[in-house]
Short mmCIF file of C-alpha atoms and ligand atoms in Angstrom, two decimals:
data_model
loop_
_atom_site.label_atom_id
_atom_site.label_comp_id
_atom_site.label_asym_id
_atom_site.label_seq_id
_atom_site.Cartn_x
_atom_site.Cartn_y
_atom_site.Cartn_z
CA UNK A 174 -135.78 -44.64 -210.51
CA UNK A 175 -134.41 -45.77 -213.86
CA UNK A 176 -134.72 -43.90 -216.68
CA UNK A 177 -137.39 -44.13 -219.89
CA UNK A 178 -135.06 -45.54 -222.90
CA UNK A 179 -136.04 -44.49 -225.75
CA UNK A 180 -134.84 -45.28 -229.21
CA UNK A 181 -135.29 -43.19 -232.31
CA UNK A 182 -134.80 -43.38 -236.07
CA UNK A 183 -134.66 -40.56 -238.21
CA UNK A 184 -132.92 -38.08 -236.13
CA UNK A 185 -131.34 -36.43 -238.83
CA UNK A 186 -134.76 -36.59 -240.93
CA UNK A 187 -137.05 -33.58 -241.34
CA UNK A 188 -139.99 -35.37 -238.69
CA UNK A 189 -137.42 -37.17 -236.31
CA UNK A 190 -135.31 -33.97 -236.55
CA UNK A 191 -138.57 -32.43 -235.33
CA UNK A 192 -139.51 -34.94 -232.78
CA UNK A 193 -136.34 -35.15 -231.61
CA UNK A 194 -136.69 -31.13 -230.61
CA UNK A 195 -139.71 -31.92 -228.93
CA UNK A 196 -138.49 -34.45 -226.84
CA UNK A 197 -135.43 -32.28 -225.69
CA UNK A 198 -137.58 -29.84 -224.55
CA UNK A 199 -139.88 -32.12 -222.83
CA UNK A 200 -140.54 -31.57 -219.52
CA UNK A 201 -139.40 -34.62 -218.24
CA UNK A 202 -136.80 -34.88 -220.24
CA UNK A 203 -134.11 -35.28 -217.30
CA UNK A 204 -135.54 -38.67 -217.27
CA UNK A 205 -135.30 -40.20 -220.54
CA UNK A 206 -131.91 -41.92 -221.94
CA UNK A 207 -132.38 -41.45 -225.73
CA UNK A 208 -130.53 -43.04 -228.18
CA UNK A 209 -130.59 -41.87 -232.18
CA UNK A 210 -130.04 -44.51 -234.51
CA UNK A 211 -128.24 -42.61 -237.38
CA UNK A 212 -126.34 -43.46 -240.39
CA UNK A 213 -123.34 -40.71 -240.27
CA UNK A 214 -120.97 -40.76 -237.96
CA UNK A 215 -119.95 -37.54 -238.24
CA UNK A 216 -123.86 -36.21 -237.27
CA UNK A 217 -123.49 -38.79 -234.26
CA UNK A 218 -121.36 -36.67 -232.77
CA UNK A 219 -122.63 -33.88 -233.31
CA UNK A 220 -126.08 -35.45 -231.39
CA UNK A 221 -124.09 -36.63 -228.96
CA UNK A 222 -123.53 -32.73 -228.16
CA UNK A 223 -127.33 -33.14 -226.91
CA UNK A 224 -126.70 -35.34 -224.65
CA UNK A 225 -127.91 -38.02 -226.99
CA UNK A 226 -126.71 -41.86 -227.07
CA UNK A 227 -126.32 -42.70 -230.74
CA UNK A 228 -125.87 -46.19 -233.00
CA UNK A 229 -124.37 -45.65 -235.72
CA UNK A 230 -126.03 -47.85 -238.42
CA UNK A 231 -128.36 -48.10 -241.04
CA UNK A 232 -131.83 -49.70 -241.36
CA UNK A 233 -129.92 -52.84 -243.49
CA UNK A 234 -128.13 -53.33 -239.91
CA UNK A 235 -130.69 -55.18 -238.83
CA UNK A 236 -128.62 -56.97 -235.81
CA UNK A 237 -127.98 -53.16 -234.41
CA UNK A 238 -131.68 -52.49 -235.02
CA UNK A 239 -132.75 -55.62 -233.33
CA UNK A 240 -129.80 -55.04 -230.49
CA UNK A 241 -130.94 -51.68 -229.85
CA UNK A 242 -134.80 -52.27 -229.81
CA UNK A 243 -134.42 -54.89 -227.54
CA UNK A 244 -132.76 -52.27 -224.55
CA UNK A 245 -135.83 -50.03 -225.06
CA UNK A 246 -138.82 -49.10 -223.36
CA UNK A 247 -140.25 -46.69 -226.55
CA UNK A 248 -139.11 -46.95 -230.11
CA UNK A 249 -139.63 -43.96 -232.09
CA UNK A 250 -139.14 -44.87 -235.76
CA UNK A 251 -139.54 -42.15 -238.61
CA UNK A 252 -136.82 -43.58 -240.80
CA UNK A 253 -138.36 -45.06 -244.16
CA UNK A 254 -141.69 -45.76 -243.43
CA UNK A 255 -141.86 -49.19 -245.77
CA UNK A 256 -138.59 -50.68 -244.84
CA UNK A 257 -139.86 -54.57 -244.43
CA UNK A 258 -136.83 -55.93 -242.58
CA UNK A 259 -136.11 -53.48 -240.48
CA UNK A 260 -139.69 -53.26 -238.81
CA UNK A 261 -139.37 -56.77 -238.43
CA UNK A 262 -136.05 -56.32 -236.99
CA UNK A 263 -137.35 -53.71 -234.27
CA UNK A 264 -140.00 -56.27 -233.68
CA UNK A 265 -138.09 -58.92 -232.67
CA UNK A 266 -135.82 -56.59 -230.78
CA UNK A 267 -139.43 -55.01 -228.71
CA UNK A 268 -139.99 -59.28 -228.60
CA UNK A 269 -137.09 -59.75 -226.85
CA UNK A 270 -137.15 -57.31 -224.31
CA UNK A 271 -140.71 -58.43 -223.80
CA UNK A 272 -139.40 -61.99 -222.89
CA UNK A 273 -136.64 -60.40 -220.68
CA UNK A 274 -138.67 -57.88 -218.84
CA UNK A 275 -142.41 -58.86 -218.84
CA UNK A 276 -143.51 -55.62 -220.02
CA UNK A 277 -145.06 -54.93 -223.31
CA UNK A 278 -142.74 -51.76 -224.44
CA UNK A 279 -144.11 -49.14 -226.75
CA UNK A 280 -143.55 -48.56 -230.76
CA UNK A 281 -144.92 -45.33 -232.22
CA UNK A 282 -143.66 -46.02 -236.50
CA UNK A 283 -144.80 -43.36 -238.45
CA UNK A 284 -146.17 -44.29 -242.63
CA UNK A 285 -147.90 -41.67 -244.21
CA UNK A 286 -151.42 -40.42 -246.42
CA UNK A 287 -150.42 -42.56 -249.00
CA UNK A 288 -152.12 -45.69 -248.18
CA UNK A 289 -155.41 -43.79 -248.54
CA UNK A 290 -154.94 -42.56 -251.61
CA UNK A 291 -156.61 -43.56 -255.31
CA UNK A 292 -156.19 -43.11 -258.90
CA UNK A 293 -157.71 -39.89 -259.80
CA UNK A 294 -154.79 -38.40 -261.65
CA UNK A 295 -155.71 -34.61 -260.56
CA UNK A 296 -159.86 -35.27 -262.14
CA UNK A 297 -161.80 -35.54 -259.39
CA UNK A 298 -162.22 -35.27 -255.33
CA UNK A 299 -163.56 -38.50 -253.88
CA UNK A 300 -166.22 -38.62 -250.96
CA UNK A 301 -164.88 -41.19 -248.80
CA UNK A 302 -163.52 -39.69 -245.75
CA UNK A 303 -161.64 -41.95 -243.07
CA UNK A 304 -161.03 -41.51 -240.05
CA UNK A 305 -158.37 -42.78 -237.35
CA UNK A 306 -161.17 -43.84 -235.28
CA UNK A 307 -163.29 -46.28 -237.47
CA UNK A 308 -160.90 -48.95 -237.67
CA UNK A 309 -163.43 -51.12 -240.11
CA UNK A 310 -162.72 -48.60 -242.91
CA UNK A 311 -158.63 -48.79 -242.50
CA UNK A 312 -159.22 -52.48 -242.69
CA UNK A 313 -160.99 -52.05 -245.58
CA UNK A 314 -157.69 -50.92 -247.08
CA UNK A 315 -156.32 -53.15 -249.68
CA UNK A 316 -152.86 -55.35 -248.69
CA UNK A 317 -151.18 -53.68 -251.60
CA UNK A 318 -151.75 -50.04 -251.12
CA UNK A 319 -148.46 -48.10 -249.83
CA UNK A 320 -146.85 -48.73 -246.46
CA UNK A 321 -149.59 -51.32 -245.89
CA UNK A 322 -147.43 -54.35 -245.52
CA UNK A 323 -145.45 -52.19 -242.69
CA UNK A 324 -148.63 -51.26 -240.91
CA UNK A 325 -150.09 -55.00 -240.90
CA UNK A 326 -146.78 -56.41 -239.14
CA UNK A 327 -147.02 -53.70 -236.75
CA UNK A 328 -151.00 -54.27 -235.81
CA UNK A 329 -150.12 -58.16 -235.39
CA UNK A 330 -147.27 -57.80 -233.07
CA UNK A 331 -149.73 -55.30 -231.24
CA UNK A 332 -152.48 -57.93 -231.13
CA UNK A 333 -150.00 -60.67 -229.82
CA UNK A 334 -149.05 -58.24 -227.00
CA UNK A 335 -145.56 -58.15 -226.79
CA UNK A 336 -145.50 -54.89 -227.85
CA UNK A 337 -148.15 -52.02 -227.22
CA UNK A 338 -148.08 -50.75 -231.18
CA UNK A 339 -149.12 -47.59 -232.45
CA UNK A 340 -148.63 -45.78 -236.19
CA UNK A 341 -148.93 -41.99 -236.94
CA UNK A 342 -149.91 -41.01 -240.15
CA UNK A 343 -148.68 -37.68 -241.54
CA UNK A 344 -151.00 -36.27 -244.34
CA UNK A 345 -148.63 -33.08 -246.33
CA UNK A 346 -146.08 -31.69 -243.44
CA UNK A 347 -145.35 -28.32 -244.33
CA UNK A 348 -143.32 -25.71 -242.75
CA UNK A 349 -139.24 -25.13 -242.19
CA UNK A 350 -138.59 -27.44 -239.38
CA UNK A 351 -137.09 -25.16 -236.71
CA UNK A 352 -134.34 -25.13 -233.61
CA UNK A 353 -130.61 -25.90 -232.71
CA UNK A 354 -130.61 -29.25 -234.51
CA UNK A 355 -131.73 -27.72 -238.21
CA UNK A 356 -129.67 -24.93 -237.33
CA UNK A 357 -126.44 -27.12 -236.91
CA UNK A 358 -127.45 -28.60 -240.06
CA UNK A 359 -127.49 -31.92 -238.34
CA UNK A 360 -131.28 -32.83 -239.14
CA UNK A 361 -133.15 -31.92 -242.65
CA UNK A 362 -135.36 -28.66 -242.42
CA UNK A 363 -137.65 -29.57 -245.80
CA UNK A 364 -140.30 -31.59 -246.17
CA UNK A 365 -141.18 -33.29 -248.80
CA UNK A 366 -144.52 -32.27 -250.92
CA UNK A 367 -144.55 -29.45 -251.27
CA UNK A 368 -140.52 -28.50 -252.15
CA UNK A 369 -140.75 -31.42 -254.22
CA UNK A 370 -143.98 -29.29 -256.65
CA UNK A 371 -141.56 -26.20 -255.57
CA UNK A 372 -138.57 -27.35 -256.69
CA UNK A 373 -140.27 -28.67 -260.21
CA UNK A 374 -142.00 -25.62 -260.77
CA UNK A 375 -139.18 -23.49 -260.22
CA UNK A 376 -137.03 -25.76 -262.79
CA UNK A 377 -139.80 -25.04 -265.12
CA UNK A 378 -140.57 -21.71 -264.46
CA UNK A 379 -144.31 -22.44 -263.55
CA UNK A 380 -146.74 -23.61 -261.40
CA UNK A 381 -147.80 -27.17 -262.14
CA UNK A 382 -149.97 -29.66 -261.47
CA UNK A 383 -151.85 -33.09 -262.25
CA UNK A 384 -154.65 -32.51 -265.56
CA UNK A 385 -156.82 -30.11 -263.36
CA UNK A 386 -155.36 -30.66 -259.69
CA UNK A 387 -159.22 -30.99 -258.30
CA UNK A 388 -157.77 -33.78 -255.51
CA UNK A 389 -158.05 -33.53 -252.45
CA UNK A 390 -155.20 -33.98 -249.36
CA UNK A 391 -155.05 -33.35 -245.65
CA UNK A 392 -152.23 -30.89 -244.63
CA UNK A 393 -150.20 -30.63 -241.22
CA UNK A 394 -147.94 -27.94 -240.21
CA UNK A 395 -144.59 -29.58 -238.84
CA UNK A 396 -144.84 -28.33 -234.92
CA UNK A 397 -148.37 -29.68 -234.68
CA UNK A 398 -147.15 -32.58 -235.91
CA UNK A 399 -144.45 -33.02 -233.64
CA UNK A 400 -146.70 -32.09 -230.59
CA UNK A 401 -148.62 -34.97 -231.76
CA UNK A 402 -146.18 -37.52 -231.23
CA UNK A 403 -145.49 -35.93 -227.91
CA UNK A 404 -149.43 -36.11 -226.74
CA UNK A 405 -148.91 -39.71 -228.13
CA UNK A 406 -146.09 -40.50 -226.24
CA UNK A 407 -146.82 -39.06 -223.25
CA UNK A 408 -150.61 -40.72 -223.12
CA UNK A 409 -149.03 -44.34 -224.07
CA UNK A 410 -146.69 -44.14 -221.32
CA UNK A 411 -148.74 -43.13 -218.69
CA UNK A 412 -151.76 -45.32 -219.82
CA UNK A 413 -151.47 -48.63 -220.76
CA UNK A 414 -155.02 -48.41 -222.19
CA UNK A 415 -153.64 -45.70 -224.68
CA UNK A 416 -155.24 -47.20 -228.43
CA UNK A 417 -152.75 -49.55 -229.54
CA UNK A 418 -152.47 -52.82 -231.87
CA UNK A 419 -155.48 -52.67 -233.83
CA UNK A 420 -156.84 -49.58 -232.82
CA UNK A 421 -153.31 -47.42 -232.95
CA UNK A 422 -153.65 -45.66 -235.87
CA UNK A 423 -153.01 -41.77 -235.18
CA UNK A 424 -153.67 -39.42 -238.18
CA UNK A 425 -151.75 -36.06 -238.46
CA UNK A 426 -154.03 -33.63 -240.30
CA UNK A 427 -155.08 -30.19 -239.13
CA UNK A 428 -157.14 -29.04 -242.63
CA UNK A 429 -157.49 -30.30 -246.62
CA UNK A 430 -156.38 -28.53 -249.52
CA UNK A 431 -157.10 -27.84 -253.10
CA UNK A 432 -154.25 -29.50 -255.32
CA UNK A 433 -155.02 -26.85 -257.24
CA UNK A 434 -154.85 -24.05 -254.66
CA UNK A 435 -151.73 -25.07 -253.80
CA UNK A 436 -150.26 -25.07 -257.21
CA UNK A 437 -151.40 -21.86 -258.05
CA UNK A 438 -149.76 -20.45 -254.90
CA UNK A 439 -146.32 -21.84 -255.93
CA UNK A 440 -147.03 -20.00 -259.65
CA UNK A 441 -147.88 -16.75 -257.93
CA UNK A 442 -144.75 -16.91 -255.57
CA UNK A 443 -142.67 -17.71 -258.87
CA UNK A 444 -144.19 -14.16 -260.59
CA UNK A 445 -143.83 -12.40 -257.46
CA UNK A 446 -140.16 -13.51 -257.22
CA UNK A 447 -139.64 -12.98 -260.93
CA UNK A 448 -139.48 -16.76 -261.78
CA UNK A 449 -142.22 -16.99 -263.03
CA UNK A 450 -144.23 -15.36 -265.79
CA UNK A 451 -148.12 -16.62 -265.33
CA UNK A 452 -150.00 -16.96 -262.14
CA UNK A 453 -151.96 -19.86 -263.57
CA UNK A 454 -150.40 -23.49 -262.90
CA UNK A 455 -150.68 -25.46 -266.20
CA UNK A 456 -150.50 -29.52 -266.22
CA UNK A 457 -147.42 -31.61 -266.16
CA UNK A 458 -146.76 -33.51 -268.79
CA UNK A 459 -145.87 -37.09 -268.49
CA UNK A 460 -142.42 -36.11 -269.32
CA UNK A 461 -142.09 -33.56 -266.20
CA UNK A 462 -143.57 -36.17 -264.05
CA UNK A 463 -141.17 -38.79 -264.70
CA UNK A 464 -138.73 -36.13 -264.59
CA UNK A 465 -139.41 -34.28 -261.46
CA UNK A 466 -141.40 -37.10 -259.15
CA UNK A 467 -139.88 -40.51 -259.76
CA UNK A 468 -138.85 -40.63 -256.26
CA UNK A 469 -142.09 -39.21 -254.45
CA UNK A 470 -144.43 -41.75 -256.87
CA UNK A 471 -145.17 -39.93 -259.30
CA UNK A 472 -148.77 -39.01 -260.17
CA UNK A 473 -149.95 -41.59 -258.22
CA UNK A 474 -149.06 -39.09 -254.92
CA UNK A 475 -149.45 -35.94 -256.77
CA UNK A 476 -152.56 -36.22 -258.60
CA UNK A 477 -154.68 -38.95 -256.08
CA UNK A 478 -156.85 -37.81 -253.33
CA UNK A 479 -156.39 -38.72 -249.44
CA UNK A 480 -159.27 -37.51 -247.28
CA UNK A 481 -159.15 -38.25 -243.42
CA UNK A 482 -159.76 -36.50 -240.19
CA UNK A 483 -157.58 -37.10 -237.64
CA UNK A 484 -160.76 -37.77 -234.68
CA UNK A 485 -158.72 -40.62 -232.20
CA UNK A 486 -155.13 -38.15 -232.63
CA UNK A 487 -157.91 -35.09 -231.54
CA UNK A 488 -159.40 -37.40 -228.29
CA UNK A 489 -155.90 -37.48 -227.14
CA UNK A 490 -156.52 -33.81 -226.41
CA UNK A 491 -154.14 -32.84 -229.62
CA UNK A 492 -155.23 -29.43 -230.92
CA UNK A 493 -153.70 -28.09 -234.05
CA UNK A 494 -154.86 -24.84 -234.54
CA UNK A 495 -153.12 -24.42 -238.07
CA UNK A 496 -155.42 -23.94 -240.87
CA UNK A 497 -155.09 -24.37 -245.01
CA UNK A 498 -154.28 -20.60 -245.18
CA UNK A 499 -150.90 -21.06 -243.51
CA UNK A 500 -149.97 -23.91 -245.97
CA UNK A 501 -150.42 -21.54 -248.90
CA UNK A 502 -148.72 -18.84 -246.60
CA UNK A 503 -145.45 -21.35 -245.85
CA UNK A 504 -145.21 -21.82 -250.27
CA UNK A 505 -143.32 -18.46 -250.08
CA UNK A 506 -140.15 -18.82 -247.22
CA UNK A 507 -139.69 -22.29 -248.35
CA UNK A 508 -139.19 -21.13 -252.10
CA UNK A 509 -136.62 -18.36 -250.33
CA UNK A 510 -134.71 -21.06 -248.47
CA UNK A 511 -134.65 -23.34 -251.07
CA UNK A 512 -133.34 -21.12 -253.60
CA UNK A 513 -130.90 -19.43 -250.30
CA UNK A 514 -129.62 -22.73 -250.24
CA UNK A 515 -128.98 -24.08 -253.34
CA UNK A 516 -131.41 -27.02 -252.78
CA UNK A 517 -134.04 -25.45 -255.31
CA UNK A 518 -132.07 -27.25 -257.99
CA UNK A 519 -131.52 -30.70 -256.60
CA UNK A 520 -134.14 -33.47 -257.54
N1 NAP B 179 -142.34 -35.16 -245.05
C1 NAP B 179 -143.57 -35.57 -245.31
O1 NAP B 179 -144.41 -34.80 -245.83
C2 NAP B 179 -143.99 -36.96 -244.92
C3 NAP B 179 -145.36 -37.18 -244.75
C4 NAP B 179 -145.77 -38.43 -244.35
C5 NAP B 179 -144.86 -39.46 -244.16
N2 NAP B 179 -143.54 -39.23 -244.39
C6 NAP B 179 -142.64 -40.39 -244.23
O2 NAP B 179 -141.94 -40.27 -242.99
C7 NAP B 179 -140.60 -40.77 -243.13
C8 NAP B 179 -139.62 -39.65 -242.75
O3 NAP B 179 -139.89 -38.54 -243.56
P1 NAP B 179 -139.05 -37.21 -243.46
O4 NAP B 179 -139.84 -36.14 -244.15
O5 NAP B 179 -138.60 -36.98 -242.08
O6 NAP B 179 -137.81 -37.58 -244.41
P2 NAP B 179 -136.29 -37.09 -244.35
O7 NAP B 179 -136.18 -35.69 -243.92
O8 NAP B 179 -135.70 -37.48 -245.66
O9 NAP B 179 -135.64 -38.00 -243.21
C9 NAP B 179 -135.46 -39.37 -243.34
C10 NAP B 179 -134.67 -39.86 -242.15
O10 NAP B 179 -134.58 -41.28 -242.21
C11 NAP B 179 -133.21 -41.64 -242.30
N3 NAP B 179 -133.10 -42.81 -243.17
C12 NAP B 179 -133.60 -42.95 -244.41
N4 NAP B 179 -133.30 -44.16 -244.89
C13 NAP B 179 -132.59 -44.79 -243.92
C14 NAP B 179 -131.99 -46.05 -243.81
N5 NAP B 179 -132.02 -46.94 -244.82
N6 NAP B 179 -131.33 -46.37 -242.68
C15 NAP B 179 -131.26 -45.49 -241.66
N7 NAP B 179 -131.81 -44.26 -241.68
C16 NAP B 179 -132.46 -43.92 -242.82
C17 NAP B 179 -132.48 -40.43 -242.88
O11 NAP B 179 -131.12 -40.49 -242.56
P3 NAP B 179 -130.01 -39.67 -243.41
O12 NAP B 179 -129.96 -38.29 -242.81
O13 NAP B 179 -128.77 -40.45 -243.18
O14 NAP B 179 -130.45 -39.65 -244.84
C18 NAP B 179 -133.23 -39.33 -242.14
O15 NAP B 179 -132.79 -39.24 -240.81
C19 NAP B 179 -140.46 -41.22 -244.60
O16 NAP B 179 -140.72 -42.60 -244.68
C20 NAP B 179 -141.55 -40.45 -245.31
O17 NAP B 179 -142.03 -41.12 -246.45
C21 NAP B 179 -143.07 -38.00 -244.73
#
């Protein structure tokens, strides 16, 4: 029997790293070929070590992308979630193999919380709470909130059934990403989120956090996460019927959080590791926003609300057990390996 091919981006990424893991261990994992897509050659060997098939390439290679896609029965993509041109590269290339092989292969693309969120610059919590499952409400979404444009290309080549779609969306991933991969340094073990508020409030010597930080956000620890897409593969290629195109939308979210709880976890982690000197987070100021978020938008992440509950990702028999509490309780080993590493200082 010929083997599953399956094509992933973002290998050396903090979630592919992650998935990636997952998939090695896999039961079944004698009979997948899988090929990273990765932009150092230097880490493509190193993958190669696992047995891996790499590209080496980056998402503006759209001819490789396309290439590539087109050989595979699942694309795993977890590389920039709002790169245009090269989702509609992998498109084409799922198209084409389409054409060749009459059979619809499978795209799991992962965007993120974002597209849910609002304006509320740390003020308020809002009430509306989606969910994966009422697919009136995503549509409800307008065409210009983040990674939107992505998801609509992906839902229409679902719909037109050349390819059986489907889009995870991670709310806040916390936790060191673990296993031989992070340990060889080949894949990234932070997230983003919360070393991001870390790594500000460290440079400032206290906790911070939008006006009053009373938004709300979902929160996911990384393994759960990663079993998700697993569950998701899995189901998708043993069921055809598997929610896809219009209906594929998978959120990753175990609990919700306090912006403010969080914040004033990072200040009491600072005190406690002599960093800081208050246990109170105080607002940033438009300055230290611009200074410390331009690349993780700004307020517009940090201060906004995203409320969803993850109810089709659940039905899938997903079960992540992890709870708010161990979000607050990860703030401390992440500060440790960030500052271990040197990383606490890079923006
Ligand atoms: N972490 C979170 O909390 C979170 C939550 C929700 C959604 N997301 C989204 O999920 C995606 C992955 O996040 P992550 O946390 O895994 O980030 P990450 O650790 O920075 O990993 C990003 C991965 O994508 C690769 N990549 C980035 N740009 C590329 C390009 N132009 N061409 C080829 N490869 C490229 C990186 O390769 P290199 O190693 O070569 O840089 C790396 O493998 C992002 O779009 C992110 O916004 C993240």
């Amino acid at each position: 029997m010929s083997k599953t091919s399956i094509f992933l981006t973002g290998a050396t990424g903090y979630i592919g790293g992650s998935v990636l893991t997952h998939l090695l261990n896999h039961p079944n994992v004698s009979s997948f070929e899988i090929t990273a897509f990765v932009r150092d050659p230097e880490k493509a060997k190193l993958l190669e070590e696992f047995g891996l098939k790499t590209v080496v390439g980056s998402n503006s290679d759209l001819d490789k992308l396309e290439e590539a896609t087109s050989k595979s029965d699942v694309v795993i993509s977890t590389a920039d979630a709002d790169d245009v041109p090269a989702i509609k590269a992998i498109l084409r290339g799922l198209k084409k193999r389409h054409d060749e092989t009459g059979v619809a292969p499978i795209l799991i693309h992962t965007v993120s919380f974002l597209v849910l969120t609002d304006d509320a610059h740390g003020h308020y919590a809002y009430e509306t709470i989606y969910s994966d499952l009422d697919i009136p409400l995503i549509e409800s979404l307008a065409a210009t909130q983040p990674h939107r444009d992505v998801d609509l290309l992906i839902v229409e080549a679902g719909e037109q059934g050349y390819a059986r779609t489907h889009i995870i969306l991670p709310s806040t991933i916390y936790g060191l990403a673990q296993g031989p991969l992070f340990d060889k340094g080949i894949s990234n073990k932070h997230s983003i989120q919360v070393p991001g508020l870390i790594k500000a409030s460290w440079d400032r010597k206290q906790g911070g956090m939008v006006r009053e930080g009373k938004n709300l956000w979902p929160n996911v620890h990384i393994e759960e996460l990663a079993d998700l897409y697993i569950i998701l593969f899995d189901a998708a290629l043993s069921n055809p019927k598997t929610a896809n195109g219009r209906e594929g939308y998978y959120f990753g979210e175990s609990d919700e959080y306090l912006f403010y709880d969080l914040a004033k976890t990072v200040a009491q982690v600072l005190v406690e590791l002599g960093r800081g000197s208050s246990e109170e987070p105080t607002p940033f100021s438009r300055e230290e926003i611009d200074k410390y978020f331009a690349g993780v938008s700004g307020s517009a992440y940090l201060g906004s609300n995203s409320r969803a509950r993850a109810e089709r990702s659940r039905s899938l028999g997903w079960r992540p057990v992890k709870r708010t509490t161990d979000l607050l309780l990860s703030v401390k080993p992440e500060v440790e390996e960030l500052a271990r590493s040197g990383r606490i200082n890079s923006f």
